[in-house]
mmCIF file of C-alpha atoms and ligand atoms in Angstrom:
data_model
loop_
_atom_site.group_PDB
_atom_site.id
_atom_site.type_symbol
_atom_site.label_atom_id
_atom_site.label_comp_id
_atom_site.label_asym_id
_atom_site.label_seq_id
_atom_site.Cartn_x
_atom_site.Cartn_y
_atom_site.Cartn_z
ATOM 1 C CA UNK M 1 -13.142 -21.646 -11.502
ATOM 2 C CA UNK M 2 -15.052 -18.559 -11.816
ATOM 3 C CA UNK M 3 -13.218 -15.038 -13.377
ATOM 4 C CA UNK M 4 -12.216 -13.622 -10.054
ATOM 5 C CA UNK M 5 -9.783 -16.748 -9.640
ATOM 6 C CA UNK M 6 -8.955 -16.924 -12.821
ATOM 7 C CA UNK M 7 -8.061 -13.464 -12.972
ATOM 8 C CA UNK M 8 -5.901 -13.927 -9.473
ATOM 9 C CA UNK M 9 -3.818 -16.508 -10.986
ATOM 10 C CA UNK M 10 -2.819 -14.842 -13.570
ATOM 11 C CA UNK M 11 -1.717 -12.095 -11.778
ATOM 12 C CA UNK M 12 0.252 -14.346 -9.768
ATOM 13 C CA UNK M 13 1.640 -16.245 -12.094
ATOM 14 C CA UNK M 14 3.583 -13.053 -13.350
ATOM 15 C CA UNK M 15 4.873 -12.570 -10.030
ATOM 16 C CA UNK M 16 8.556 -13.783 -9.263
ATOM 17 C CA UNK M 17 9.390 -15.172 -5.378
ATOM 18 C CA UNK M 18 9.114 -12.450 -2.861
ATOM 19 C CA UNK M 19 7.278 -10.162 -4.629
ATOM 20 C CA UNK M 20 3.331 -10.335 -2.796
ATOM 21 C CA UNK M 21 0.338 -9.168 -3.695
ATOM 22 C CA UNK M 22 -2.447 -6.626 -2.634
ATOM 23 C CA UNK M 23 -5.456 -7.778 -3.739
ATOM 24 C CA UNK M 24 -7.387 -4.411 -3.983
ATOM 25 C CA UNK M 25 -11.033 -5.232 -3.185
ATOM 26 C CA UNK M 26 -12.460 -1.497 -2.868
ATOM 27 C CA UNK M 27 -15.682 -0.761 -4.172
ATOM 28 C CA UNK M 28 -16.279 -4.796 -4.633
ATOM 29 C CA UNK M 29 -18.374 -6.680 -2.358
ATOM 30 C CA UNK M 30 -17.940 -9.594 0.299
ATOM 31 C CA UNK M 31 -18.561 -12.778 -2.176
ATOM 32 C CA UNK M 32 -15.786 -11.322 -4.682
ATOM 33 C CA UNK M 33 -13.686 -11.226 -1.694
ATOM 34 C CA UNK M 34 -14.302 -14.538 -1.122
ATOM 35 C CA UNK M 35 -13.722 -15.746 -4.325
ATOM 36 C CA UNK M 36 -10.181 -15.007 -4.035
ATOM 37 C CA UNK M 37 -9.826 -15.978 -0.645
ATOM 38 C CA UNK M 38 -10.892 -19.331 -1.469
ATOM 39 C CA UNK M 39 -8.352 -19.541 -4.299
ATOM 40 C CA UNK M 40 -6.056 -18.985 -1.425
ATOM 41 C CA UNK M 41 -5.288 -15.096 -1.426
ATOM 42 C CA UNK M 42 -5.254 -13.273 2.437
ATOM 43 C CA UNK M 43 -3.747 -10.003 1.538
ATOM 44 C CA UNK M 44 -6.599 -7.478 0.598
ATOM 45 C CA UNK M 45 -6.047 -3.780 -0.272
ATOM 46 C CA UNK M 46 -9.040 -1.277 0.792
ATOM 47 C CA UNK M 47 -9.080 2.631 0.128
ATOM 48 C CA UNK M 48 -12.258 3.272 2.869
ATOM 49 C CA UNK M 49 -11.806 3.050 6.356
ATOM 50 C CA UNK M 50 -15.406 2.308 7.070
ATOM 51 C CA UNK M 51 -15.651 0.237 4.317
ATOM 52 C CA UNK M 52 -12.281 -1.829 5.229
ATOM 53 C CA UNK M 53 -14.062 -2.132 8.580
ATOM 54 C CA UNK M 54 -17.523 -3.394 7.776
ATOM 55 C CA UNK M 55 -15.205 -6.062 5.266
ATOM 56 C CA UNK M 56 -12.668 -6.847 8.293
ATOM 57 C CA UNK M 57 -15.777 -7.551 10.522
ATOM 58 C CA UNK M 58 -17.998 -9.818 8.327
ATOM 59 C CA UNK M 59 -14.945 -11.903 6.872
ATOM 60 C CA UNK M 60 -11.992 -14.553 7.902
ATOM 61 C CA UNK M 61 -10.132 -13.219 10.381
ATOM 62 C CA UNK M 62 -6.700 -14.689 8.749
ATOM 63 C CA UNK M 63 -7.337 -11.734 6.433
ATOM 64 C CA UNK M 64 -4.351 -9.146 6.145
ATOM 65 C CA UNK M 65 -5.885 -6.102 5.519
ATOM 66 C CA UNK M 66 -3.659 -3.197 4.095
ATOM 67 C CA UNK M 67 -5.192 0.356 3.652
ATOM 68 C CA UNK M 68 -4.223 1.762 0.805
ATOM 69 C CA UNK M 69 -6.069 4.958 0.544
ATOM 70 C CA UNK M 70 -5.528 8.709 1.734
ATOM 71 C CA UNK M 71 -5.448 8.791 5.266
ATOM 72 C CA UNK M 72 -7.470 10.699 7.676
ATOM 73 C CA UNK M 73 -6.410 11.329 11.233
ATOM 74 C CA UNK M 74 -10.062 11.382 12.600
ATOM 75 C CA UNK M 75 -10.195 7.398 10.911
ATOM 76 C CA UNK M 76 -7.408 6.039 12.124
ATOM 77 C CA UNK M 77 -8.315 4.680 15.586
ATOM 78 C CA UNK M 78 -11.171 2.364 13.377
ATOM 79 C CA UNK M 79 -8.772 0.212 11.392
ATOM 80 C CA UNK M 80 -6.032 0.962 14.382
ATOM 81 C CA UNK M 81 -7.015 -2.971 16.004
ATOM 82 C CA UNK M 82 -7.068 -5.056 12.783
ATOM 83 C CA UNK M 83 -4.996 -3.388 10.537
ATOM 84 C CA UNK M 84 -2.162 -4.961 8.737
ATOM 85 C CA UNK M 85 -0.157 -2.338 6.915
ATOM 86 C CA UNK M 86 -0.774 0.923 6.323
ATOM 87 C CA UNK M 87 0.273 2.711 2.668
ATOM 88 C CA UNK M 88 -0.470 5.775 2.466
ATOM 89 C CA UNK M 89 1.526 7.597 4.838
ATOM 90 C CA UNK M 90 2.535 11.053 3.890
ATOM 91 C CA UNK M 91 3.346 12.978 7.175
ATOM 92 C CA UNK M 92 4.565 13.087 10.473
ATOM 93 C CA UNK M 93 1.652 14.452 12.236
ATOM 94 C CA UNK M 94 0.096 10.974 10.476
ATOM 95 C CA UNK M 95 2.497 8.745 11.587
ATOM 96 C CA UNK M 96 2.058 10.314 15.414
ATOM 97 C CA UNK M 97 -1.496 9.659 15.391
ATOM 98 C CA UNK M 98 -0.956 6.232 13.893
ATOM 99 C CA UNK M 99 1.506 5.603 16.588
ATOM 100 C CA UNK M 100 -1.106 7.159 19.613
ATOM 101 C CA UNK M 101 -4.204 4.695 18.232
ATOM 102 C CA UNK M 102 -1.528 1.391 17.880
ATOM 103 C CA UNK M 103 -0.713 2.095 21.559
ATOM 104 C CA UNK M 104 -3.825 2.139 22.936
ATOM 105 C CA UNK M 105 -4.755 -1.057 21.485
ATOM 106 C CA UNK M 106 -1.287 -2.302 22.608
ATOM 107 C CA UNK M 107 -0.249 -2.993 19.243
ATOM 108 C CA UNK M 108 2.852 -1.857 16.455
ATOM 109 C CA UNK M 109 0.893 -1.151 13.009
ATOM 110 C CA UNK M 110 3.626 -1.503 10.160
ATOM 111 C CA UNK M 111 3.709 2.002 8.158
ATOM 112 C CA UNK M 112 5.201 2.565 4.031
ATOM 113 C CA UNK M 113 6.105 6.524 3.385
ATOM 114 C CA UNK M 114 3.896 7.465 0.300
ATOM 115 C CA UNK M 115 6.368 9.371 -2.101
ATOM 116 C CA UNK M 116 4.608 11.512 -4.560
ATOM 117 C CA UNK M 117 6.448 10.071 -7.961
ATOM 118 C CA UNK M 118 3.494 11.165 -10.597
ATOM 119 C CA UNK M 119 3.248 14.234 -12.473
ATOM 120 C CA UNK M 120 -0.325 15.262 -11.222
ATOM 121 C CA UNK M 121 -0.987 17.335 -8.899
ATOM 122 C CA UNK M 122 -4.123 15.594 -7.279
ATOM 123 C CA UNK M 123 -1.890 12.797 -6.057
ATOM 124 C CA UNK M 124 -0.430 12.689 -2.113
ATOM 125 C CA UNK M 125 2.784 12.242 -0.882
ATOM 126 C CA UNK M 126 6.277 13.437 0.480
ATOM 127 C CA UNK M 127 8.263 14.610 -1.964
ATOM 128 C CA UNK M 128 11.743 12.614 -1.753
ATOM 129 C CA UNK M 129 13.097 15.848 0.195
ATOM 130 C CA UNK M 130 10.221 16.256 2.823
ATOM 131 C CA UNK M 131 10.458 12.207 3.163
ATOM 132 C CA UNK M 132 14.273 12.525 4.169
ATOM 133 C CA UNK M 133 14.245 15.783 6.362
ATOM 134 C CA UNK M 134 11.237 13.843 8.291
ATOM 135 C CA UNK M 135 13.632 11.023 8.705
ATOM 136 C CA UNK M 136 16.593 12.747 9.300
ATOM 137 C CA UNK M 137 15.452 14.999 12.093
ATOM 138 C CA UNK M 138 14.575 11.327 13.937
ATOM 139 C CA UNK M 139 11.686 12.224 15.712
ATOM 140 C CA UNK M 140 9.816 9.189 14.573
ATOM 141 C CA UNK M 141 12.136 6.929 16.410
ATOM 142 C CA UNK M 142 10.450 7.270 19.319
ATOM 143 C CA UNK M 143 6.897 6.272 17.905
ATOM 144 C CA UNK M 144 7.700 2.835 19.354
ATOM 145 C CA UNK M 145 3.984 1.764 17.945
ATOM 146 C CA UNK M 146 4.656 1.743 14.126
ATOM 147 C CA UNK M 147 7.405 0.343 12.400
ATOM 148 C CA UNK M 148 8.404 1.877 9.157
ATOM 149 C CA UNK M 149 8.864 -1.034 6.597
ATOM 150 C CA UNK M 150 9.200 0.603 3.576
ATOM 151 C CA UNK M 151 7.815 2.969 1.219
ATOM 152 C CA UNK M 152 4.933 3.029 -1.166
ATOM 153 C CA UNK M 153 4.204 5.260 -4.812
ATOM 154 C CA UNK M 154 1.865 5.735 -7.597
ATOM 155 C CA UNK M 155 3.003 6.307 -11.022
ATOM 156 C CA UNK M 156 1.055 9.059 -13.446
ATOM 157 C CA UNK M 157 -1.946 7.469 -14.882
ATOM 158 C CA UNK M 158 -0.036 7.480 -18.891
ATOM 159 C CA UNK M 159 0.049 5.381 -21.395
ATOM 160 C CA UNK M 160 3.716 6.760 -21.807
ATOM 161 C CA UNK M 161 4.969 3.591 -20.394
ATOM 162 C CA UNK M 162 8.897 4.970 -20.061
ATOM 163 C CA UNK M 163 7.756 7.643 -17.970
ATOM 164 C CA UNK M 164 5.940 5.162 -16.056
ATOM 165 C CA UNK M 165 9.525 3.273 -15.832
ATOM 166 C CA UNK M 166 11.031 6.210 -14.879
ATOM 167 C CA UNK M 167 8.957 7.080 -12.062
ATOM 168 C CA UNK M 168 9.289 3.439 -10.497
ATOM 169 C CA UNK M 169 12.450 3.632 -11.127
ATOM 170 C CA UNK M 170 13.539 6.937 -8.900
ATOM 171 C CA UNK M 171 11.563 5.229 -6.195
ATOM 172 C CA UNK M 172 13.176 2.075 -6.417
ATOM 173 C CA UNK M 173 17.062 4.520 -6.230
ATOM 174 C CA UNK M 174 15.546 6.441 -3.286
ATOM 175 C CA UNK M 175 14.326 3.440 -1.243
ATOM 176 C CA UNK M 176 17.691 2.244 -1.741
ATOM 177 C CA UNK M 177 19.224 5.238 -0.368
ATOM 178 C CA UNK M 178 17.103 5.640 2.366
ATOM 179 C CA UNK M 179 17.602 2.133 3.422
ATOM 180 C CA UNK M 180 20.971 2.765 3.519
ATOM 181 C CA UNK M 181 21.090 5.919 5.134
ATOM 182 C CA UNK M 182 18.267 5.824 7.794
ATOM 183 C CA UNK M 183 17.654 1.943 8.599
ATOM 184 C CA UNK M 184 21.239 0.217 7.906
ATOM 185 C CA UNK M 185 20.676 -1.352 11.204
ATOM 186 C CA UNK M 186 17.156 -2.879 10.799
ATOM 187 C CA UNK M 187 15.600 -5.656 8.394
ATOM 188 C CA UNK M 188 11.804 -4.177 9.041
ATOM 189 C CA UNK M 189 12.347 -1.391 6.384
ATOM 190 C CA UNK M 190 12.130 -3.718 2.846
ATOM 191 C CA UNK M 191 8.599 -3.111 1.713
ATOM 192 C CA UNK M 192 8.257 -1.311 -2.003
ATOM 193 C CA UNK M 193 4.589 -1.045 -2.994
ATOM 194 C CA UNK M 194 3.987 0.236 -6.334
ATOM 195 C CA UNK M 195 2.244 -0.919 -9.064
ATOM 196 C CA UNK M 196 -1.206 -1.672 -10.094
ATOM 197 C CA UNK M 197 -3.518 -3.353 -12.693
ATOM 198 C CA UNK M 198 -2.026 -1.432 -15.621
ATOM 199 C CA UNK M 199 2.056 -1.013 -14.677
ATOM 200 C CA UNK M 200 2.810 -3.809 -12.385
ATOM 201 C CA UNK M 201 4.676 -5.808 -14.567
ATOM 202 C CA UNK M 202 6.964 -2.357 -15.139
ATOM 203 C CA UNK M 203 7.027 -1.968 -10.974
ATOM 204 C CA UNK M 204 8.333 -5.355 -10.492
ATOM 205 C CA UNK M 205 11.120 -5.024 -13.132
ATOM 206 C CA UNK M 206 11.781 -1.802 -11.324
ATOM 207 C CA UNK M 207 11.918 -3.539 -7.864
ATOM 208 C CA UNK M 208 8.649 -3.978 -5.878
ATOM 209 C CA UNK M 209 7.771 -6.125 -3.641
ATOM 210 C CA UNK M 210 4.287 -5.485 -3.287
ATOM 211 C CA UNK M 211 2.146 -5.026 -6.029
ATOM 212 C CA UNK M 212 -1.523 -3.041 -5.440
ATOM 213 C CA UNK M 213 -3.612 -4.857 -8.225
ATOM 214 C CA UNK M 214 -7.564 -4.445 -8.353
ATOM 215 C CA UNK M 215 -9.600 -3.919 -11.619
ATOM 216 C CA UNK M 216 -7.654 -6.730 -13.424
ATOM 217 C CA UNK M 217 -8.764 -9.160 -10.549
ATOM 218 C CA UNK M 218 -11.923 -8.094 -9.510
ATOM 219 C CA UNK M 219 -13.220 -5.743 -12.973
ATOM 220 C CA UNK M 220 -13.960 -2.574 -13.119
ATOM 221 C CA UNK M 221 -15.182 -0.518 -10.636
ATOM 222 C CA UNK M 222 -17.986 1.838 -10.753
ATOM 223 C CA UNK M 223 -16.249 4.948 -9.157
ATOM 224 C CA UNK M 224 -12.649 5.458 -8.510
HETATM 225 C C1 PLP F 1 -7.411 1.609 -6.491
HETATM 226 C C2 PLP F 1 -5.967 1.564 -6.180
HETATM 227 C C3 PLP F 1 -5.143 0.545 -6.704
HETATM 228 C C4 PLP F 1 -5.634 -0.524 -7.665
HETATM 229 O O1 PLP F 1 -5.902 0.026 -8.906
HETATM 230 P P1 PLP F 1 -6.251 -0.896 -10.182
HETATM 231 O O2 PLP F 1 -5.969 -0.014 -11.324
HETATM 232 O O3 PLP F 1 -7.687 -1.247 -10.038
HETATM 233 O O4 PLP F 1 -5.378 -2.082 -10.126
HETATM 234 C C5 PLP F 1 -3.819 0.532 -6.326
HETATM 235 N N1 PLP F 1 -3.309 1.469 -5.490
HETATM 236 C C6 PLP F 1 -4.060 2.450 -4.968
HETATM 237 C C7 PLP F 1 -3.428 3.434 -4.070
HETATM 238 C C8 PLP F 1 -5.411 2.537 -5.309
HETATM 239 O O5 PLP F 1 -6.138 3.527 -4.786
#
């Protein structure tokens, strides 16, 4: 067993039933990809449209692939055929365009809200306000090409590990709320992605159900 898998089953050995996990492959090449496939992961977490695409055409095609990086509208319609769930969605005019390129390949691309949780600046995302005045003014029920299945949040990058907790857990009270409020009537919207190589454990006591782990499967990466 070489490091990759080794790494992979630790991670999932810490993770309880119906939690899953995004393997986040970005920046790593095909054979590392394969080394967890063959240890039996198919969910793979990408940040680069074209570099999600180049992977999605040279690999299985029983790979999931989940893009989990800032979105651009002008990138959409390349990942729009394959994709498998898309995490980073912070707007409306987003989830429009997302909805346009799913139709025209005749298909419904699941969809998480980013929330922005962390204390920096630099990161994207509704705020838990914008997120529910999108949702409340129900325009995006008739984007009958994306279904909303959750939302998705990054924590500040801290070693302050309660702040960390706390941020997971607001997310984890507002999902609940929104759930409640917005999609009583549906099972589709159950998704919580947060948590990577350094707080998942923290994320899954705080109620994910997808975790986003890279560096502590794969190593370190080179750039960010
Ligand atoms: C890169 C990235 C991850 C994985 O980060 P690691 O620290 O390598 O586990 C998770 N989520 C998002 C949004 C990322 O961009």
């Amino acid at each position: 067993m070489c490091s990759i898998q080794r790494n992979l089953k630790e991670v999932l050995n810490d993770l309880p039933s119906g939690v899953r996990l995004v393997a986040v492959s970005k920046f790593h090449p095909n054979e590392a990809i394969m080394q967890a496939y063959e240890a039996g992961q198919r969910i793979f977490g990408e940040s680069k449209v074209q570099e999600m695409t180049e992977k999605q055409e040279a690999l299985p095609k029983d790979i999931e692939w989940h893009f989990i990086g800032h979105l651009q509208t002008n990138k959409i319609k390349y990942m729009a055929p394959y994709v498998a769930m898309i995490h980073g969605v912070d707007s409306y005019k987003l989830l429009a365009e997302i909805n346009k390129q799913a139709a025209k390949c005749g298909r419904t691309i699941p969809c998480l809200l980013q929330l922005h949780i962390a204390q920096e600046e630099t990161k994207f995302g509704f705020s838990f306000d914008e997120c529910t005045a999108m949702l409340a003014s129900g325009e995006w029920k008739s984007l009958t090409h994306v279904s909303l299945c959750g939302l998705m949040g990054m924590a500040s990058n801290t070693d302050d590990m309660q702040q960390v907790r706390q941020e997971f857990h607001s997310l984890h009270e507002y999902f609940l709320q929104t759930r409640e409020h917005f999609f009583s009537d549906s099972s589709t919207f159950r998704e919580l992605s947060m948590g990577m190589s350094h707080d998942y454990p923290l994320a899954i006591q705080e109620g994910a159900t997808l975790v986003r782990v890279g560096s502590k499967i794969f190593g370190e990466r080179l750039y960010i």
